[in-house]
PDB file of C-alpha atoms in Angstrom:
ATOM      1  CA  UNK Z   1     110.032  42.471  40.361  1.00  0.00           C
ATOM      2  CA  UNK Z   2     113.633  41.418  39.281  1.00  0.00           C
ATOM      3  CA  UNK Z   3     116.120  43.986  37.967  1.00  0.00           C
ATOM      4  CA  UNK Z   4     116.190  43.802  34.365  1.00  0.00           C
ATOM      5  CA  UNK Z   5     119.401  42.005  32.769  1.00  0.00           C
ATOM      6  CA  UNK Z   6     120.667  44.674  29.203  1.00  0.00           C
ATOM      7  CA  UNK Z   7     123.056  43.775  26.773  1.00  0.00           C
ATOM      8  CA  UNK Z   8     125.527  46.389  25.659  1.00  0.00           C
ATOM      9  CA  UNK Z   9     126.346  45.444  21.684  1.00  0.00           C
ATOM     10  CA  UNK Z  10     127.474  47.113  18.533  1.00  0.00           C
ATOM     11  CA  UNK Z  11     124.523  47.876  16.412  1.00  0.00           C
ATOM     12  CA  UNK Z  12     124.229  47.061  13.150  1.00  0.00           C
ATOM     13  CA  UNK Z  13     122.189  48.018  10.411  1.00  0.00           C
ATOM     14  CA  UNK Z  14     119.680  45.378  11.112  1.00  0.00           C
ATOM     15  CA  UNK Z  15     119.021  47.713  14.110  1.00  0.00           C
ATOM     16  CA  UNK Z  16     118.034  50.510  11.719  1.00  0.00           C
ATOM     17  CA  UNK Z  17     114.176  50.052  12.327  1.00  0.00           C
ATOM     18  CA  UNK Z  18     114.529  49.602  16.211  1.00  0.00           C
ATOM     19  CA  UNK Z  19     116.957  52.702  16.396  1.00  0.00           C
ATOM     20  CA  UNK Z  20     114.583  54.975  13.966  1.00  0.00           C
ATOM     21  CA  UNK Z  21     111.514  53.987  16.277  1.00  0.00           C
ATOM     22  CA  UNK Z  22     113.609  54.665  19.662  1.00  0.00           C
ATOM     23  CA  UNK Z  23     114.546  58.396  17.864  1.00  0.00           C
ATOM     24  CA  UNK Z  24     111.028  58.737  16.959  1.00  0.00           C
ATOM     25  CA  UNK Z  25     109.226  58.236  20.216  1.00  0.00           C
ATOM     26  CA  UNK Z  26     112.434  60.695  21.498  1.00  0.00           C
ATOM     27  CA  UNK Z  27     111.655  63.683  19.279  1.00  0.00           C
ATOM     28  CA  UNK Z  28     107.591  63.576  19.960  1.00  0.00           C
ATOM     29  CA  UNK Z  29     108.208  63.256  23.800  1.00  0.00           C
ATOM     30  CA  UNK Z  30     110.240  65.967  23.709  1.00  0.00           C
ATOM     31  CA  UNK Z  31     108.339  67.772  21.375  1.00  0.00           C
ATOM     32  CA  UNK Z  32     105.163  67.286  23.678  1.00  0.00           C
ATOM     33  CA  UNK Z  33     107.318  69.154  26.488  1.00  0.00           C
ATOM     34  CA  UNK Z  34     107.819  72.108  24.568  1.00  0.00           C
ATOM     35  CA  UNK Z  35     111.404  71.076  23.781  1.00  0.00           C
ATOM     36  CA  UNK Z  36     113.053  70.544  20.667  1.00  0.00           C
ATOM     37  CA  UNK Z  37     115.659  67.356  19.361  1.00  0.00           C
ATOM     38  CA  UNK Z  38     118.949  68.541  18.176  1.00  0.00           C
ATOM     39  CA  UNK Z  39     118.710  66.646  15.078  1.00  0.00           C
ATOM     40  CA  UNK Z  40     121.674  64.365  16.415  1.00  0.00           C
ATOM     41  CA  UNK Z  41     119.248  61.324  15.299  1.00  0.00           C
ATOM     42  CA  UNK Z  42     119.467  61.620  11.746  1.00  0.00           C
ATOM     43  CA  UNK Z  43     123.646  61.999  12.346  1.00  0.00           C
ATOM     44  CA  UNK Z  44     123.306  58.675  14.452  1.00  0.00           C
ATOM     45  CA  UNK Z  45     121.808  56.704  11.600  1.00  0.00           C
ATOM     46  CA  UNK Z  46     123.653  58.033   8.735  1.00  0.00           C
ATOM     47  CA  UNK Z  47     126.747  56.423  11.177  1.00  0.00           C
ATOM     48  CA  UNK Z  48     125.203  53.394  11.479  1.00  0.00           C
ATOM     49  CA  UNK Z  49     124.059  52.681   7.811  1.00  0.00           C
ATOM     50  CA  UNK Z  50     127.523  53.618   6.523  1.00  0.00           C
ATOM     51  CA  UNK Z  51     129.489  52.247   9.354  1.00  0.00           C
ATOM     52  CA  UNK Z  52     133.386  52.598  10.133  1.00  0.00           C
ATOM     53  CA  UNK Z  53     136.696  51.630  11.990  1.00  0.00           C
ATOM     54  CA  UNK Z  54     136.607  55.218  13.699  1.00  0.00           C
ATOM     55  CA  UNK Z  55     133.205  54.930  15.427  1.00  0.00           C
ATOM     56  CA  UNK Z  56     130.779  52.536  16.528  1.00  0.00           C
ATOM     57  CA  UNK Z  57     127.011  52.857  17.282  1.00  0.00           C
ATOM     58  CA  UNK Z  58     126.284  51.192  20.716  1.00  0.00           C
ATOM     59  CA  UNK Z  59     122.991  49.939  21.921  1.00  0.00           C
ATOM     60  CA  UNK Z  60     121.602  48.614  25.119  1.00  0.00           C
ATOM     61  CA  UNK Z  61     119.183  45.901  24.730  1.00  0.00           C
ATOM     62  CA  UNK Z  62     116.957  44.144  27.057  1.00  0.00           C
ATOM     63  CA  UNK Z  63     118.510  40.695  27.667  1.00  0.00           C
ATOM     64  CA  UNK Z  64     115.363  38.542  27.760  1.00  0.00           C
ATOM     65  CA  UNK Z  65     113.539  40.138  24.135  1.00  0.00           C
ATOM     66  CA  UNK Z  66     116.403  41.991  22.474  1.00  0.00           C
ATOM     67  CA  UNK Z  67     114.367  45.545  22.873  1.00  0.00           C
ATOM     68  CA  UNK Z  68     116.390  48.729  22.668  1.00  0.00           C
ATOM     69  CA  UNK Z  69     116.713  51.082  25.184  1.00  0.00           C
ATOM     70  CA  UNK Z  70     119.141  53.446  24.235  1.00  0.00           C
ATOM     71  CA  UNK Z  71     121.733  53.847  22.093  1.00  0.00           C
ATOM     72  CA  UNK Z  72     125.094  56.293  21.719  1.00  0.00           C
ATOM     73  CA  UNK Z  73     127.927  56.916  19.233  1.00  0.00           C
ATOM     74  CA  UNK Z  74     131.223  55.949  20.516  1.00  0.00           C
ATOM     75  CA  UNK Z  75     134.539  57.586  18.814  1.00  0.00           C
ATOM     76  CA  UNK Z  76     137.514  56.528  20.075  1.00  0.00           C
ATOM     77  CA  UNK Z  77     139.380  59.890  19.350  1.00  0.00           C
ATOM     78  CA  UNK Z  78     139.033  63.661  20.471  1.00  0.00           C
ATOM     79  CA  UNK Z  79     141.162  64.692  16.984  1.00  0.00           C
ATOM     80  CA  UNK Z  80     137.898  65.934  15.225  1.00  0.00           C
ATOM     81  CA  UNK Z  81     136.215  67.006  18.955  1.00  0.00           C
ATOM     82  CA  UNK Z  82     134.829  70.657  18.109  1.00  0.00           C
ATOM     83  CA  UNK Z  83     135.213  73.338  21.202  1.00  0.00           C
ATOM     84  CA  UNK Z  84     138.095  71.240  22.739  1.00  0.00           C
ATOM     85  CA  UNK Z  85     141.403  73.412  22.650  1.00  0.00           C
ATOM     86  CA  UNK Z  86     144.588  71.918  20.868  1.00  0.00           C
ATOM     87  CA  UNK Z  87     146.024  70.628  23.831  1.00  0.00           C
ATOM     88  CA  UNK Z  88     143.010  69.080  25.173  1.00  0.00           C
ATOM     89  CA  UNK Z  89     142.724  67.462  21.395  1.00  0.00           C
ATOM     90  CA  UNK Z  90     146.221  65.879  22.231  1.00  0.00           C
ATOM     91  CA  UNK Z  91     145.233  64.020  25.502  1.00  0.00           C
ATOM     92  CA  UNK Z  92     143.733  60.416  25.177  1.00  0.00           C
ATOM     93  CA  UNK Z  93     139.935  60.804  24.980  1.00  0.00           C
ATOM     94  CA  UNK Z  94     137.086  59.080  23.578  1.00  0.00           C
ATOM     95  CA  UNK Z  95     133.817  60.863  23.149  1.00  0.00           C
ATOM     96  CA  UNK Z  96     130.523  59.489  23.762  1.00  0.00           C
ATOM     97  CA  UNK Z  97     127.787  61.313  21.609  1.00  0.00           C
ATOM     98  CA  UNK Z  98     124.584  61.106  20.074  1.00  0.00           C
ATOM     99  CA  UNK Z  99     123.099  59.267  23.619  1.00  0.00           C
ATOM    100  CA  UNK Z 100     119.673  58.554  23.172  1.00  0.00           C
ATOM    101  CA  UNK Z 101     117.028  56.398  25.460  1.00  0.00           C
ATOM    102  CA  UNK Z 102     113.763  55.592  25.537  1.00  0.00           C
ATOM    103  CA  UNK Z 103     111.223  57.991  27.132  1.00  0.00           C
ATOM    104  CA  UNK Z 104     109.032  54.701  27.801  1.00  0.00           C
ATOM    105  CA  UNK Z 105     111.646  53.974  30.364  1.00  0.00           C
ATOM    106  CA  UNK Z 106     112.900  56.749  31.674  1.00  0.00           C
ATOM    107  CA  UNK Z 107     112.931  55.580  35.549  1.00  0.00           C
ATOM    108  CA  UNK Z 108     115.525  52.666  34.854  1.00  0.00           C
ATOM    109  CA  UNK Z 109     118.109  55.159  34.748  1.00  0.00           C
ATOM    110  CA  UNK Z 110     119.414  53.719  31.009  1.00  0.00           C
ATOM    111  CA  UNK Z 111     121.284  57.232  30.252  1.00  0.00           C
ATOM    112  CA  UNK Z 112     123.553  55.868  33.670  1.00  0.00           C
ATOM    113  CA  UNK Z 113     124.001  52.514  32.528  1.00  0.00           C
ATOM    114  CA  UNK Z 114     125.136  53.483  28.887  1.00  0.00           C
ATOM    115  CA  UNK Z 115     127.532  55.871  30.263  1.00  0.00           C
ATOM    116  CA  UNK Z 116     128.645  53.473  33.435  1.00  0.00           C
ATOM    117  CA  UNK Z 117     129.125  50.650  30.435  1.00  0.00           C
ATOM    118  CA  UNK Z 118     131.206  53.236  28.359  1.00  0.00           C
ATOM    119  CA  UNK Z 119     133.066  54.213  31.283  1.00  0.00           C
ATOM    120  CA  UNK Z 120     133.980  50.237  31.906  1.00  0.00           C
ATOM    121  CA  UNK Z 121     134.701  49.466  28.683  1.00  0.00           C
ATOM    122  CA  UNK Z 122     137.470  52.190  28.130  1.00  0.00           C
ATOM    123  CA  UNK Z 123     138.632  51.698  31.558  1.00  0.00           C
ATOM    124  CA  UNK Z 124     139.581  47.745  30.699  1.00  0.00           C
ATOM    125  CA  UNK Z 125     141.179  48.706  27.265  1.00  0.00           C
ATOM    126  CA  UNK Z 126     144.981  47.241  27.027  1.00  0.00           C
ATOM    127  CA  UNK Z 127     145.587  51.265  26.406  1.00  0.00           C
ATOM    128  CA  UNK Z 128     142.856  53.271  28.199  1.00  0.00           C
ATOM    129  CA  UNK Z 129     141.530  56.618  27.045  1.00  0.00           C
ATOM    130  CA  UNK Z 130     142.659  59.724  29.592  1.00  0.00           C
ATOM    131  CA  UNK Z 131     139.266  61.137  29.431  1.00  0.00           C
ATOM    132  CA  UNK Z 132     135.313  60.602  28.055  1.00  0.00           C
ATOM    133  CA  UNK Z 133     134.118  63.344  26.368  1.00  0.00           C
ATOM    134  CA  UNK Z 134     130.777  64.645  25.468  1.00  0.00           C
ATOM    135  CA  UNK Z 135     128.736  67.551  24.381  1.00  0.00           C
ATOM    136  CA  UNK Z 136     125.983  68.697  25.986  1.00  0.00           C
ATOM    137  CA  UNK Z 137     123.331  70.907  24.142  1.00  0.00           C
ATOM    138  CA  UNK Z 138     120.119  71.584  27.397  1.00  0.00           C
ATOM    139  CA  UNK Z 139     120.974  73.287  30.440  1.00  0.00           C
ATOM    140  CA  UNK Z 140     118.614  70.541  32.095  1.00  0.00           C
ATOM    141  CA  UNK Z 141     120.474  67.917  30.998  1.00  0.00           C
ATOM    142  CA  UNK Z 142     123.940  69.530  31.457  1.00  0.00           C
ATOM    143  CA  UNK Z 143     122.648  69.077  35.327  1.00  0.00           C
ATOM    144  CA  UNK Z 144     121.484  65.501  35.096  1.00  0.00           C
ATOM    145  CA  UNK Z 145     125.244  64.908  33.451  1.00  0.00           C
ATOM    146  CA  UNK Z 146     126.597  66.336  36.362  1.00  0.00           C
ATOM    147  CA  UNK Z 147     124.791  65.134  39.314  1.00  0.00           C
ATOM    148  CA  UNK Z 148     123.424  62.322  38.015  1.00  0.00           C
ATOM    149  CA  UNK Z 149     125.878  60.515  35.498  1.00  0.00           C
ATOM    150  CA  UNK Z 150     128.994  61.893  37.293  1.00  0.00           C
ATOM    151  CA  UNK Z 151     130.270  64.099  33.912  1.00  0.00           C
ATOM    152  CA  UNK Z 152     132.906  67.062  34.952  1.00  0.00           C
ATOM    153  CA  UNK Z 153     131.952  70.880  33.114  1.00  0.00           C
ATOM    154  CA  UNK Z 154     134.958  71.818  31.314  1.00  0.00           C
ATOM    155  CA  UNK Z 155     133.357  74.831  29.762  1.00  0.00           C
ATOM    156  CA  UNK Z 156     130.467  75.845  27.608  1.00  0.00           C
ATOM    157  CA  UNK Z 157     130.846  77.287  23.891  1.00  0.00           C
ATOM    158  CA  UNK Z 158     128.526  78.288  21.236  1.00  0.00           C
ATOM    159  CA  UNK Z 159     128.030  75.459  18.387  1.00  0.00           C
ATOM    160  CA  UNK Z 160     126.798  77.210  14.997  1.00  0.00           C
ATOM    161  CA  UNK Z 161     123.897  74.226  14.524  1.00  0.00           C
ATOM    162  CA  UNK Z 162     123.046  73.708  18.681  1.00  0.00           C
ATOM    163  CA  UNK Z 163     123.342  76.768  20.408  1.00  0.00           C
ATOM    164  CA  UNK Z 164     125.093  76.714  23.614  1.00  0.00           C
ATOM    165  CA  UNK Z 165     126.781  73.678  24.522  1.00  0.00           C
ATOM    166  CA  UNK Z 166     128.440  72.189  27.599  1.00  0.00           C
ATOM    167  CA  UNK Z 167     131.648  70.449  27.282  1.00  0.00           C
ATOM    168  CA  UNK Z 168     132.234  67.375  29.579  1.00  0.00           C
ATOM    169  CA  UNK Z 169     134.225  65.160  30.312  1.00  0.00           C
ATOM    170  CA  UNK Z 170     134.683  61.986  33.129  1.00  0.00           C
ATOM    171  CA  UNK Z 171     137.555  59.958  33.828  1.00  0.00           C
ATOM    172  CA  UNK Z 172     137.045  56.369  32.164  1.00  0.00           C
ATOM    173  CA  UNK Z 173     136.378  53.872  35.381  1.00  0.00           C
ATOM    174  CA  UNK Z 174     135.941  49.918  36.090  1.00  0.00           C
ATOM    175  CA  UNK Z 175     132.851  48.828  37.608  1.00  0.00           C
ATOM    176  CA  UNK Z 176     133.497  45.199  38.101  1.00  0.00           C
ATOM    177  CA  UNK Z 177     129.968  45.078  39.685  1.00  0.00           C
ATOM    178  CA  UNK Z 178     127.986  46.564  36.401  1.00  0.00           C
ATOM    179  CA  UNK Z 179     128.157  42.743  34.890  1.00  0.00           C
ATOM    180  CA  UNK Z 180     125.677  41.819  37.092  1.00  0.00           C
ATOM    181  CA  UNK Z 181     123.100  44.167  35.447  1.00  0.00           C
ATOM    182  CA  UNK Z 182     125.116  44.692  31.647  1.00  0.00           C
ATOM    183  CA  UNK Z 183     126.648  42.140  29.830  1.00  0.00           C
ATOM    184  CA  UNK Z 184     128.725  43.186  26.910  1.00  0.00           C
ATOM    185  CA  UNK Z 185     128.747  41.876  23.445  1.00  0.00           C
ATOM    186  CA  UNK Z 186     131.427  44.006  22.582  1.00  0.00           C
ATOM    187  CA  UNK Z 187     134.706  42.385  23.324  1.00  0.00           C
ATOM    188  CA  UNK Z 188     138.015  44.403  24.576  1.00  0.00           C
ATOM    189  CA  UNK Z 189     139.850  45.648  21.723  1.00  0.00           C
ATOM    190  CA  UNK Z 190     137.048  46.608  19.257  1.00  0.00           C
ATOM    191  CA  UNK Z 191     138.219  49.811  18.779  1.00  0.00           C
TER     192      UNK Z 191
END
């Protein structure tokens, strides 16, 4: 079976519906595993129906019928970044947040693509972020960030609303091969 062919593109509120579903199916999968959803969907559509110039929603999409897959918030600044220290506020980061995919497809390895994508895109910016940042609220996936999609511990803190988090962070990277698998509706310079 060929490899699948996504589209990385800014959502838009036409994508409500799709996004709502893909949350949806998240929380009850999660929910049937005895595991709770940090309530980071209802943040990530509020974003989208009142969109921005500080953030964007990002979604992949399957070339060949447009179905989503998985979908992040994208901020282009670490000035409003809770846990990070002053300092670390001052260096060049974006964060990547809100990441959600599809439990239908969990073996494609979507949470990698989203954040090899992310990591390409800032990467071939005229002015390139130092760092991506995220935040990280389940020990299991604080290891699947680490070994799996190649994000750094900084530290964890305590977040009044999540509990213990993990703050991350990986070093934005090109991956001239990733256009063989992601092609990107989102041109250089968006943000």
């Amino acid at each position: 079976m060929p490899q699948p062919v996504y589209v990385m593109r800014r959502a838009t509120t036409a994508d409500l519906k799709p996004i709502a579903d893909l949350l949806e199916a998240r929380r009850l999968w999660l929910l049937n595993r005895g595991r709770r959803s940090y309530g980071q969907g209802n943040a990530l559509l509020g974003l989208l129906a009142q969109p921005d110039e500080t953030s964007m929603v990002i979604g992949l999409f399957t070339a060949t019928d447009n179905q989503l897959r998985g979908c992040s918030m994208l901020f282009p600044t670490a000035a409003a970044a809770p846990g990070w220290t002053a300092s670390e506020r001052r260096e060049r980061a974006w964060i990547l947040t809100m990441s959600h995919t599809h439990p239908d497809v969990r073996g494609d390895r979507i949470g990698w693509l989203m954040t090899m994508w992310a990591s390409d895109y800032a990467a071939r910016q005229p002015d390139p972020p130092t760092w991506m940042r995220c935040r990280v609220p389940h020990p299991a996936l604080i290891a699947h960030h680490r070994d799996q999609l190649g994000w750094q511990l900084v530290r964890s803190v305590r977040d009044p609303d999540l509990g213990e988090i993990a703050l991350m962070q990986r070093r934005p990277e090109s991956s001239p091969g990733l256009s063989a698998v992601i092609t990107s509706r989102i041109p250089v310079e968006v943000l």
